Every structure is written in C-alpha cells, then in structure tokens.
Coordinates of C-alpha atoms in Angstrom, one line a residue:
M192 CA 16.7 -1.0 5.5
Q193 CA 17.0 -4.7 4.9
S194 CA 14.1 -5.9 6.9
L195 CA 11.0 -4.7 8.9
T196 CA 9.6 -6.3 12.0
V197 CA 5.8 -6.1 11.6
S198 CA 4.8 -8.0 14.6
E199 CA 6.0 -10.8 16.8
G200 CA 6.8 -13.7 14.5
H201 CA 6.5 -11.6 11.3
E202 CA 9.5 -10.0 9.8
L203 CA 9.6 -8.8 6.2
D204 CA 13.1 -9.6 4.8
F205 CA 13.6 -7.4 1.8
T206 CA 16.9 -9.0 0.9
Q207 CA 15.2 -12.4 0.4
K208 CA 12.2 -11.5 -1.6
T209 CA 9.9 -8.7 -2.8
Q210 CA 6.9 -8.6 -0.4
I211 CA 3.5 -9.0 -1.9
M212 CA 0.6 -7.1 -0.3
G213 CA -2.8 -8.5 -1.3
I214 CA -5.7 -6.1 -1.5
L215 CA -8.9 -6.8 0.4
N216 CA -11.5 -4.1 0.0
V217 CA -14.5 -4.5 2.3
T218 CA -16.3 -1.6 0.6
P219 CA -19.4 -1.4 -1.7
D220 CA -17.8 1.0 -4.1
S221 CA -14.1 0.3 -4.7
F222 CA -13.2 0.8 -8.4
S223 CA -12.1 -2.8 -8.9
D224 CA -13.8 -5.1 -6.5
G225 CA -16.4 -3.0 -4.7
G226 CA -19.2 -5.0 -3.0
M227 CA -17.5 -8.4 -3.6
Y228 CA -16.0 -8.9 -0.1
D229 CA -18.0 -6.6 2.2
Q230 CA -19.4 -9.6 4.2
V231 CA -17.2 -11.3 6.8
E232 CA -17.5 -14.8 5.3
S233 CA -16.6 -13.7 1.8
A234 CA -13.7 -11.6 3.2
I235 CA -12.3 -14.6 5.1
E236 CA -12.4 -16.7 1.9
K237 CA -10.7 -14.0 -0.1
A238 CA -8.0 -13.6 2.5
K239 CA -7.3 -17.3 2.5
Q240 CA -7.1 -17.2 -1.3
L241 CA -4.8 -14.3 -1.3
V242 CA -2.4 -16.1 1.0
S243 CA -2.7 -19.3 -1.0
D244 CA -1.8 -17.4 -4.1
G245 CA 1.3 -15.9 -2.6
A246 CA 0.4 -12.8 -0.6
H247 CA 2.8 -12.0 2.3
L248 CA 0.5 -9.3 3.8
I249 CA -3.1 -8.4 3.5
D250 CA -4.3 -4.8 3.2
V251 CA -7.8 -4.3 4.5
G252 CA -9.7 -1.1 3.4
G253 CA -13.1 0.1 4.5
E254 CA -13.3 3.2 2.4
S255 CA -12.8 3.5 -1.4
T256 CA -10.1 5.9 -2.4
R257 CA -10.9 5.9 -6.1
P258 CA -11.3 9.2 -7.8
G259 CA -14.7 10.8 -7.0
H260 CA -15.3 8.4 -4.1
E261 CA -17.8 9.3 -1.4
P262 CA -16.0 9.6 2.0
V263 CA -17.4 7.7 4.9
S264 CA -17.4 8.4 8.6
E265 CA -15.1 6.8 11.0
T266 CA -18.0 4.9 12.5
V267 CA -19.0 3.3 9.2
E268 CA -15.4 2.5 8.3
I269 CA -14.8 0.9 11.7
E270 CA -17.9 -1.2 11.4
R271 CA -16.7 -2.5 8.1
V272 CA -13.1 -3.3 8.9
V273 CA -13.0 -4.4 12.6
P274 CA -15.1 -7.6 12.2
V275 CA -13.1 -8.6 9.1
I276 CA -9.7 -8.0 10.7
K277 CA -10.7 -10.0 13.8
A278 CA -12.0 -12.9 11.7
I279 CA -9.0 -12.9 9.3
K280 CA -6.6 -12.7 12.3
S281 CA -8.0 -15.9 13.7
Q282 CA -7.7 -17.9 10.5
V283 CA -4.8 -16.5 8.4
N284 CA -1.2 -16.3 9.6
V285 CA 0.1 -13.2 7.7
P286 CA 0.4 -9.6 8.8
I287 CA -2.6 -7.4 8.3
S288 CA -2.5 -3.8 7.2
I289 CA -5.3 -1.3 7.8
D290 CA -5.8 1.0 4.8
T291 CA -7.1 4.2 6.4
Y292 CA -6.1 7.9 6.9
K293 CA -8.2 8.3 10.0
S294 CA -6.6 7.9 13.4
K295 CA -9.7 6.5 15.2
T296 CA -10.2 3.9 12.5
A297 CA -6.5 3.0 12.7
E298 CA -6.6 2.6 16.5
E299 CA -9.7 0.4 16.4
A300 CA -8.2 -1.7 13.6
V301 CA -4.9 -2.2 15.5
K302 CA -6.9 -3.2 18.6
A303 CA -8.7 -5.7 16.4
G304 CA -5.4 -7.2 15.3
A305 CA -4.0 -5.1 12.5
D306 CA -0.2 -5.2 12.4
M307 CA 0.5 -2.0 10.4
I308 CA -1.1 1.2 9.1
N309 CA -1.4 2.2 5.5
D310 CA -2.2 6.0 5.2
V311 CA -2.9 7.3 1.7
W312 CA -2.6 10.9 2.9
G313 CA 0.9 10.4 4.5
A314 CA -0.3 11.6 8.0
K315 CA -1.3 15.0 6.6
Y316 CA -5.1 14.5 6.8
D317 CA -5.0 13.3 10.4
P318 CA -1.5 13.6 11.9
E319 CA -2.7 11.8 15.1
I320 CA -2.6 8.6 13.0
T321 CA 1.2 8.6 13.6
A322 CA 0.6 8.9 17.4
V323 CA -1.5 5.7 17.1
A324 CA 1.3 3.9 15.2
S325 CA 3.8 5.1 17.8
E326 CA 1.6 4.2 20.9
Y327 CA 1.0 0.6 19.6
N328 CA 4.5 0.2 18.1
K329 CA 3.2 -0.4 14.6
P330 CA 4.9 0.3 11.2
I331 CA 3.3 2.9 9.0
I332 CA 3.1 3.4 5.2
L333 CA 3.2 7.0 4.3
M334 CA 1.9 7.8 0.8
H335 CA 2.4 10.9 -1.3
N336 CA -0.9 12.6 -2.1
Q337 CA -2.3 16.0 -2.8
L338 CA -5.6 17.5 -4.0
E339 CA -4.4 19.0 -7.3
P340 CA -1.7 17.8 -9.7
N341 CA 0.3 21.1 -9.6
Y342 CA 4.1 20.8 -9.3
D343 CA 7.2 22.9 -10.0
D344 CA 9.4 19.8 -10.2
L345 CA 7.4 16.6 -9.8
I346 CA 10.0 14.3 -8.2
E347 CA 11.6 17.0 -6.1
D348 CA 8.2 18.2 -4.9
M349 CA 7.3 14.6 -4.1
K350 CA 10.5 14.1 -2.1
K351 CA 9.8 17.2 -0.1
S352 CA 6.2 16.2 0.6
L353 CA 7.2 12.6 1.7
Y354 CA 9.9 14.1 3.9
E355 CA 7.3 16.2 5.6
S356 CA 5.2 13.1 6.2
V357 CA 8.3 11.4 7.7
E358 CA 8.8 14.4 10.0
I359 CA 5.2 14.2 11.2
A360 CA 5.7 10.5 12.0
K361 CA 9.1 11.0 13.8
K362 CA 7.7 13.9 15.8
H363 CA 5.1 11.4 17.2
G364 CA 7.9 9.0 18.1
I365 CA 7.9 6.6 15.1
K366 CA 11.4 5.2 14.4
D367 CA 13.0 5.2 11.0
D368 CA 12.9 1.4 10.9
Q369 CA 9.0 1.5 11.1
I370 CA 8.5 3.8 8.1
I371 CA 7.6 2.7 4.5
L372 CA 7.0 5.2 1.7
D373 CA 4.6 5.0 -1.2
P374 CA 5.0 7.3 -4.3
G375 CA 1.2 7.4 -4.6
V376 CA 0.8 6.5 -8.3
G377 CA -2.7 7.5 -9.3
F378 CA -3.1 10.1 -6.5
G379 CA -2.9 13.8 -7.2
K380 CA -1.1 13.2 -10.5
T381 CA -1.9 13.4 -14.2
H382 CA -1.4 10.4 -16.5
A383 CA 1.9 11.9 -17.6
H384 CA 2.9 12.4 -14.0
N385 CA 2.2 8.8 -13.2
L386 CA 4.4 7.6 -16.1
L387 CA 7.2 9.9 -15.0
V388 CA 7.0 8.7 -11.4
M389 CA 7.4 5.1 -12.7
R390 CA 10.4 6.1 -14.8
R391 CA 12.1 7.7 -11.8
L392 CA 11.1 5.5 -8.8
H393 CA 14.8 4.8 -8.2
E394 CA 15.3 8.5 -7.3
L395 CA 12.9 8.1 -4.3
K396 CA 15.2 5.5 -2.9
T397 CA 17.5 8.3 -1.9
L398 CA 15.1 9.1 1.0
G399 CA 16.4 6.0 2.7
Y400 CA 13.1 4.1 3.3
P401 CA 11.6 1.0 1.8
L402 CA 9.2 1.7 -1.1
L403 CA 5.7 0.3 -1.6
L404 CA 4.3 0.5 -5.1
G405 CA 0.6 0.4 -5.7
T406 CA -0.3 0.5 -9.4
S407 CA -2.6 -2.5 -9.6
R408 CA -5.4 -2.0 -12.2
K409 CA -5.1 1.8 -11.9
S410 CA -5.7 4.4 -14.6
I411 CA -2.0 4.5 -15.5
I412 CA -2.7 1.1 -17.1
G413 CA -6.2 1.7 -18.3
K414 CA -5.3 5.0 -20.0
T415 CA -2.1 3.6 -21.5
L416 CA -3.6 0.4 -22.9
D417 CA -7.2 1.6 -23.3
L418 CA -8.5 -1.3 -21.2
P419 CA -11.3 -1.7 -18.6
V420 CA -10.5 -2.5 -15.0
D421 CA -10.9 -6.3 -15.4
E422 CA -8.4 -6.5 -18.3
R423 CA -5.4 -4.7 -16.7
T424 CA -3.5 -7.7 -15.2
E425 CA -0.6 -7.7 -17.7
G426 CA -0.2 -4.0 -17.5
S427 CA -0.2 -4.1 -13.7
I428 CA 2.4 -6.9 -13.6
T429 CA 4.6 -4.9 -16.0
T430 CA 4.6 -1.9 -13.6
V431 CA 5.4 -4.2 -10.7
C432 CA 8.4 -5.7 -12.5
Y433 CA 9.7 -2.3 -13.5
G434 CA 9.3 -1.1 -9.9
I435 CA 11.3 -4.1 -8.6
A436 CA 14.0 -3.4 -11.0
Q437 CA 14.3 0.1 -9.5
G438 CA 14.4 -1.1 -5.9
V439 CA 10.8 -1.3 -4.8
E440 CA 10.5 -3.7 -1.8
I441 CA 6.7 -4.1 -1.5
V442 CA 4.0 -4.3 -4.2
R443 CA 0.3 -3.9 -3.4
V444 CA -1.8 -5.9 -5.9
H445 CA -5.2 -7.4 -6.7
D446 CA -4.0 -10.3 -8.9
V447 CA -1.8 -12.1 -6.4
K448 CA -1.2 -15.4 -8.1
E449 CA -0.1 -14.0 -11.5
T450 CA 1.9 -11.2 -9.8
S451 CA 3.6 -13.7 -7.4
R452 CA 5.0 -15.7 -10.3
S453 CA 6.3 -12.6 -12.0
V454 CA 7.8 -11.3 -8.8
R455 CA 9.6 -14.6 -8.1
M456 CA 11.1 -14.4 -11.6
M457 CA 12.2 -10.8 -11.1
D458 CA 13.7 -11.6 -7.7
A459 CA 15.7 -14.5 -9.2
M460 CA 17.0 -12.2 -12.0
I461 CA 18.1 -9.4 -9.7
G462 CA 19.7 -11.8 -7.2
K463 CA 17.3 -11.7 -4.3
G464 CA 17.1 -14.7 -2.0
G465 CA 20.8 -15.7 -2.3
I466 CA 20.5 -16.6 -6.0
V467 CA 23.9 -15.8 -7.5
N468 CA 25.6 -15.9 -10.8
G469 CA 26.7 -19.3 -12.0

C-alpha cells in the first residue's frame, strides 16, 4: 500500500515520507509522561508542540499500557480522551488517532473527531472495535500482543496472530486499505524477543500491510543501554532508523523534534520523496 486516506483532506503518502505519530497520553500513570498532559489546556499546548516539531498524526491515549498498569473503565477513559480530542480537533490540523482497545471508547472518540483507531490488542480483547471502525469508515492499527511471552517460532507465531487480527477486522467489513499492523515491541515479549523482532521487521512486510513501529523510550532501550526513561532518546531514534531501513511506514514517538530530523535524513538516504541518485 502506497498511501492511506485517513479522513477528508488527510492522506498519508508512504512513498513521500515516513509518517511520524506523536504520542499524547492524557493519563496520570503512563510510564514516560503520566500526569503531564491530563488537563485539556496542557494537552492542547502539547498537541500544538508535537505538530510544530514535525508530527503528522497525534495518538491520544486515556489508559496507560505500561507493564503492571491499572486498567480503567470505559467511562473514565472516555472522560479523559473525549474533551481533549474535541479541543485538539478545533485547533490542530492533523489526523488524530485514539489509542484504545475498547469499542465504546473508540466510538465516543470517533464521534468527538478521532480519525483512526489504534488497538494494542489487535481486536482480540474487544472484536467489536473493528465494527466501530467499519461503521464510521476509519482506519485501524492492529498490534500484536499476548499475555505471556511463549512462542514456538516468534516471527511465524506473530504473523499468524496478526493475520487473525486482520481476519477479525475484515469479517466486520474493514477493507485491506484501512489496516495498519504493529509488531508490538514491548508487549508480550522478552527483551531477547524484542531485539529479534527489530532484526526481522522486514519479514512482517510479507503480510502486505503498512507497518507502524512503537519503540519510543521502551524497555528494549532501557535494558540495552541501562538508562532511565528520560535518557532514551538516542536509543529510540536508533530503533526508528533501523525500522525505516526495513520498510516501516509509521513511527510512534515521544521525542518528535529529534526523531523528525533523523527520519528526514533516513528518507533522503533510502530515496523517499523523489530524491534520486545524482
């Protein structure tokens, strides 16, 4: 797939540039920025900064998905994300993604103005989330995830699981050109698994869908470099560049300004955007 129509007036052209998704957590307990943007005013300012720094999309999340997080009800999640999405939509002209695995939250977020759905459980926690995406004609990101890191063959098992997520989506009427896949680095995988996934990202391209990579500030970097969350920018950017070299089309990141510069350099080197030899 060379492009994805997110909404009227917003098309993501993967041939021209790698798309940068800026993270906006409106939660009190996210592992990196919990409590920093859980008020509407601060969330709006953060959204504007993300776009100014180079974000092409903004991913709004109302529940932390860090290891050991406390799940929240749909009611609480909706109360967190809907006012923020409405406010951002009125002031920032980029597509907004809702980071949720609950169908009711997804529907209320879409009604509030969200342009796409980002499901960390790949439609397996609440399959009706794909019915919401289909009803409102919204693209959906399906991430690989599982409770325990037990695999016979990591990459082949991931392919099978992602294909199952795709089948759930298609059963509810979602078209192929509205599906994005995420390998789920940091979810249901050991440190060794995460490194192996990074080495073999290109093999997931055989599934035929755009890939989103979300490694920003995660434990794959912290454990490798023995660094705290607020010192993982360089490691995060390294994973982004390695992902782009293997065909990743979208990167989900916290440090948008620094990542944007690196992504533009990578795109130039691999020839995106019409840059040719000579």
